[in-house]
Short mmCIF file of C-alpha atoms in Angstrom, two decimals:
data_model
loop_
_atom_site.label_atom_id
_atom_site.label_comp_id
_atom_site.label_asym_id
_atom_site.label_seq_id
_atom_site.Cartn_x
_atom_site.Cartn_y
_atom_site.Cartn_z
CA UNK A 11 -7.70 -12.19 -4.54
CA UNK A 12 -3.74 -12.10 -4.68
CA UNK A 13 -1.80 -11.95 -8.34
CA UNK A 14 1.50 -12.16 -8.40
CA UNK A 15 3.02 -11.52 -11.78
CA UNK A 16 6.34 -10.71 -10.09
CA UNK A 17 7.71 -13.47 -6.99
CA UNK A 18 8.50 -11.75 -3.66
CA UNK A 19 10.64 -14.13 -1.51
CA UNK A 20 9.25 -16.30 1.72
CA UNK A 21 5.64 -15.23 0.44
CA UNK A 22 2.82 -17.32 -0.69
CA UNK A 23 -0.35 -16.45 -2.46
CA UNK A 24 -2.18 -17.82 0.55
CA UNK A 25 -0.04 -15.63 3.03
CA UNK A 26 -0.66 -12.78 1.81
CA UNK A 27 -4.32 -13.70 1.32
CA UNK A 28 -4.42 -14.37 5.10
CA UNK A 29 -2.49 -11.08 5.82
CA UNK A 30 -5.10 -8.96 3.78
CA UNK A 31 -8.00 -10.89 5.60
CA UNK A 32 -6.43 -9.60 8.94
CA UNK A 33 -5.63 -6.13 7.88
CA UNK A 34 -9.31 -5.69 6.48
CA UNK A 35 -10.70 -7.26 9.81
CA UNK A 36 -8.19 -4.99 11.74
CA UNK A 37 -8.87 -1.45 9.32
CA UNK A 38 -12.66 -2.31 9.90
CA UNK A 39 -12.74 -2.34 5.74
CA UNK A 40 -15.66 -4.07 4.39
CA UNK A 41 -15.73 -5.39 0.55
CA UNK A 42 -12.91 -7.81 -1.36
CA UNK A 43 -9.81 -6.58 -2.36
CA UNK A 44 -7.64 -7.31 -5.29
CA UNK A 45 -4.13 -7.44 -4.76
CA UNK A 46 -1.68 -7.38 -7.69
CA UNK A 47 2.15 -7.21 -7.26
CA UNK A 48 3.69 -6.61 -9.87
CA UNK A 49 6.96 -4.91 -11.36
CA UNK A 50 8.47 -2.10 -11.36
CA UNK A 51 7.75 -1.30 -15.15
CA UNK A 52 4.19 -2.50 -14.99
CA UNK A 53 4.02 0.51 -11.54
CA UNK A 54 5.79 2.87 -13.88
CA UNK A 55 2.60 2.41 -16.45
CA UNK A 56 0.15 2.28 -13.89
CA UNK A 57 1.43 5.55 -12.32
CA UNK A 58 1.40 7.35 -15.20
CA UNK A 59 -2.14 6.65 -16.64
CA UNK A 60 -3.49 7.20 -13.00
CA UNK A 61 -1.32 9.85 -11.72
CA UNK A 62 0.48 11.37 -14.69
CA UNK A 63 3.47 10.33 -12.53
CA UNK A 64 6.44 8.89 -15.56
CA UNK A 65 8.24 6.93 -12.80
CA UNK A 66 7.42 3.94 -10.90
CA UNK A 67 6.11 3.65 -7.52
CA UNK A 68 5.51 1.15 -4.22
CA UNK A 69 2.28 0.92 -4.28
CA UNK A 70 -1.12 2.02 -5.55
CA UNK A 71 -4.45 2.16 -4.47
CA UNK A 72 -7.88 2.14 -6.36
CA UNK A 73 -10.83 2.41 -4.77
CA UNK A 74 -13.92 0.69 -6.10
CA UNK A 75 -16.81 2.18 -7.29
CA UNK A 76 -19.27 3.47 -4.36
CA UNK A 77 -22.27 1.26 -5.16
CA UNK A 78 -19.98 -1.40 -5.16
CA UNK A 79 -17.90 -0.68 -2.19
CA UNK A 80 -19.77 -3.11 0.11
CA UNK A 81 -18.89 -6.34 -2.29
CA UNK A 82 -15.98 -5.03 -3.64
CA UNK A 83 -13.42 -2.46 -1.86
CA UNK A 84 -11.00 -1.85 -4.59
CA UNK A 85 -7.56 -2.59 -5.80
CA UNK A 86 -4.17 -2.36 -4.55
CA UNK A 87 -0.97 -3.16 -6.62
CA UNK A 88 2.65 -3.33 -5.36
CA UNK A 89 6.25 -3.35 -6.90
CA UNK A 90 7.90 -6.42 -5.59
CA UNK A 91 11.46 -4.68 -6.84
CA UNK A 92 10.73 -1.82 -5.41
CA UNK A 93 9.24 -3.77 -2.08
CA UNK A 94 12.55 -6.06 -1.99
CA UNK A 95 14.86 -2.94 -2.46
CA UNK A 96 12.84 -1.00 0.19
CA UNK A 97 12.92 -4.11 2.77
CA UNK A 98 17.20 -5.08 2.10
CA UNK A 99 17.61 -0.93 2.60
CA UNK A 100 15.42 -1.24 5.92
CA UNK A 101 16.66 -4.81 7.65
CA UNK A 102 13.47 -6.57 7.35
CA UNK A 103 12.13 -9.20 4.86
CA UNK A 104 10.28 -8.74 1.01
CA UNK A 105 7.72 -10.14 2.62
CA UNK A 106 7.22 -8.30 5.69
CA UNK A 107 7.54 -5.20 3.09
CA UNK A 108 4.65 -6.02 0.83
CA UNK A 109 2.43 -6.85 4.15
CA UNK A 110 3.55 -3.07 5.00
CA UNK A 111 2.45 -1.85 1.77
CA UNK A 112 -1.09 -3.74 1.64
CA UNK A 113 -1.59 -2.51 4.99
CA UNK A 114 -0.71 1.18 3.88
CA UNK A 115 -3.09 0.39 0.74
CA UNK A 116 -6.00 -1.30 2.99
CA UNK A 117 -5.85 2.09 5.01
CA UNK A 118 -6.61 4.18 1.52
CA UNK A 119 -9.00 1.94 0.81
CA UNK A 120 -11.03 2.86 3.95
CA UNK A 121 -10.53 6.46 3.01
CA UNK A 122 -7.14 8.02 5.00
CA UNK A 123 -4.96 10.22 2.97
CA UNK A 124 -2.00 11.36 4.95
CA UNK A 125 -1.13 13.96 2.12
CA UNK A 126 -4.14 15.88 3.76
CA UNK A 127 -5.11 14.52 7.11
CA UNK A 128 -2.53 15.82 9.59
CA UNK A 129 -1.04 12.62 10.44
CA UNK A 130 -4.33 10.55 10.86
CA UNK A 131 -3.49 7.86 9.10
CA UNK A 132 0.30 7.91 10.23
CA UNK A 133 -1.14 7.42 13.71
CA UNK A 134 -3.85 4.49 12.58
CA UNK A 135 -0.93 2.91 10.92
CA UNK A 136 1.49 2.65 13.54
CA UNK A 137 -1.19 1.37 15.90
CA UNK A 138 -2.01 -1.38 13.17
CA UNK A 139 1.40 -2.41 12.83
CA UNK A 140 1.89 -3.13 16.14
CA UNK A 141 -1.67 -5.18 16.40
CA UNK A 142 -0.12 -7.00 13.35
CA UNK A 143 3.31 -7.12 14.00
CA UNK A 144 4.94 -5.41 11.35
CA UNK A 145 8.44 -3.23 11.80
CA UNK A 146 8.86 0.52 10.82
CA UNK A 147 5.76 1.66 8.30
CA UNK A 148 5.52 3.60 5.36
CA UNK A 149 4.60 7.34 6.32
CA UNK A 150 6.88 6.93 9.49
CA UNK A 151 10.20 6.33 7.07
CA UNK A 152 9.17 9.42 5.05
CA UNK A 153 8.86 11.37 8.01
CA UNK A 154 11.85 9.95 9.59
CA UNK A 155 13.96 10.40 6.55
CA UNK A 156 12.94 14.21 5.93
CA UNK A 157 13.99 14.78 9.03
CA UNK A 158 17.46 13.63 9.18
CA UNK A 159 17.87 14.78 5.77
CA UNK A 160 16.15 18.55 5.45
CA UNK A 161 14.16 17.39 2.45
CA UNK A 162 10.61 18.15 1.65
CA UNK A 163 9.92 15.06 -1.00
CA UNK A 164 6.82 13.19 -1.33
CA UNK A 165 6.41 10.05 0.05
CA UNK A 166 6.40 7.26 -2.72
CA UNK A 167 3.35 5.85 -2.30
CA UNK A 168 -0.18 7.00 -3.52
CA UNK A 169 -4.03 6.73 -3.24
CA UNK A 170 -5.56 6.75 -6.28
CA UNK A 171 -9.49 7.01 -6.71
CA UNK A 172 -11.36 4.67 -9.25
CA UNK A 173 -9.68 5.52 -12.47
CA UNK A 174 -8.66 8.85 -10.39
CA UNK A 175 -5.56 9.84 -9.32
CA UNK A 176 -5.94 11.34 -5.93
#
């Protein structure tokens, strides 16, 4: 199921829908998924009761509960503003953005963590994006921009276990 409490432009309830079927077939993740994007202020709140993180963030992602896991996978949400900023910075559309960021969710979801896997899911994500057309993803740009800029921040994004920031 797709929510959208905050518009994204050029995308549709049902397009996205059909994007997260084909990144779930594509990720090999089995159960549902809930997909909720929202604002930047509602990300903000989210972050900090899940993460004790006070700022807002692209995207979150919750896994469901393991006995539920085959029905139900979990939860992603996404902040269109933040999405939209991201995707005008980067030459591409909103849309294609948020399809980067469910895709980078779905992958959580089936249990990567590139804070810890030594750029596992980095490499599974670049492969997908090419299988589903998408341009330049998520862990890539950090990577990219720490190394034209020195820095040693944390990429934006996060995996978050049920009720458990992770």
């Amino acid at each position: 199921m797709v929510i959208f409490q905050k518009r994204v432009a050029d995308l549709t309830s049902l397009a996205l829908d059909r994007f997260l079927a084909r990144a779930r077939r594509a990720t090999g993740l089995k159960g549902m998924v809930n997909v909720l994007v929202t604002s930047s202020a509602e990300m903000k709140s989210l972050n900090r009761r899940f993460r004790g993180k006070d700022k807002p963030t692209d995207v979150l992602s919750f896994s469901a509960d393991p006995d539920a896991r085959k029905q139900f996978a979990g939860e992603i949400a996404i902040s269109a503003e933040i999405a939209t900023k991201n995707a005008r910075a980067l030459g591409h559309s909103p849309a294609e953005e948020v399809k980067i960021l469910v895709l980078h969710g779905v992958l959580h979801l089936r249990g990567y963590d590139h804070e810890c896997d030594n750029g596992q899911m980095a490499r599974r994500e670049k492969q997908l994006r090419g299988k589903l057309h998408l341009p330049l993803g998520l862990i890539e740009r950090v990577t990219i921009e720490r190394a034209t800029s020195g820095a040693q921040r944390k990429p934006t994004n996060s995996r978050a276990g049920r009720n458990q920031p992770q």
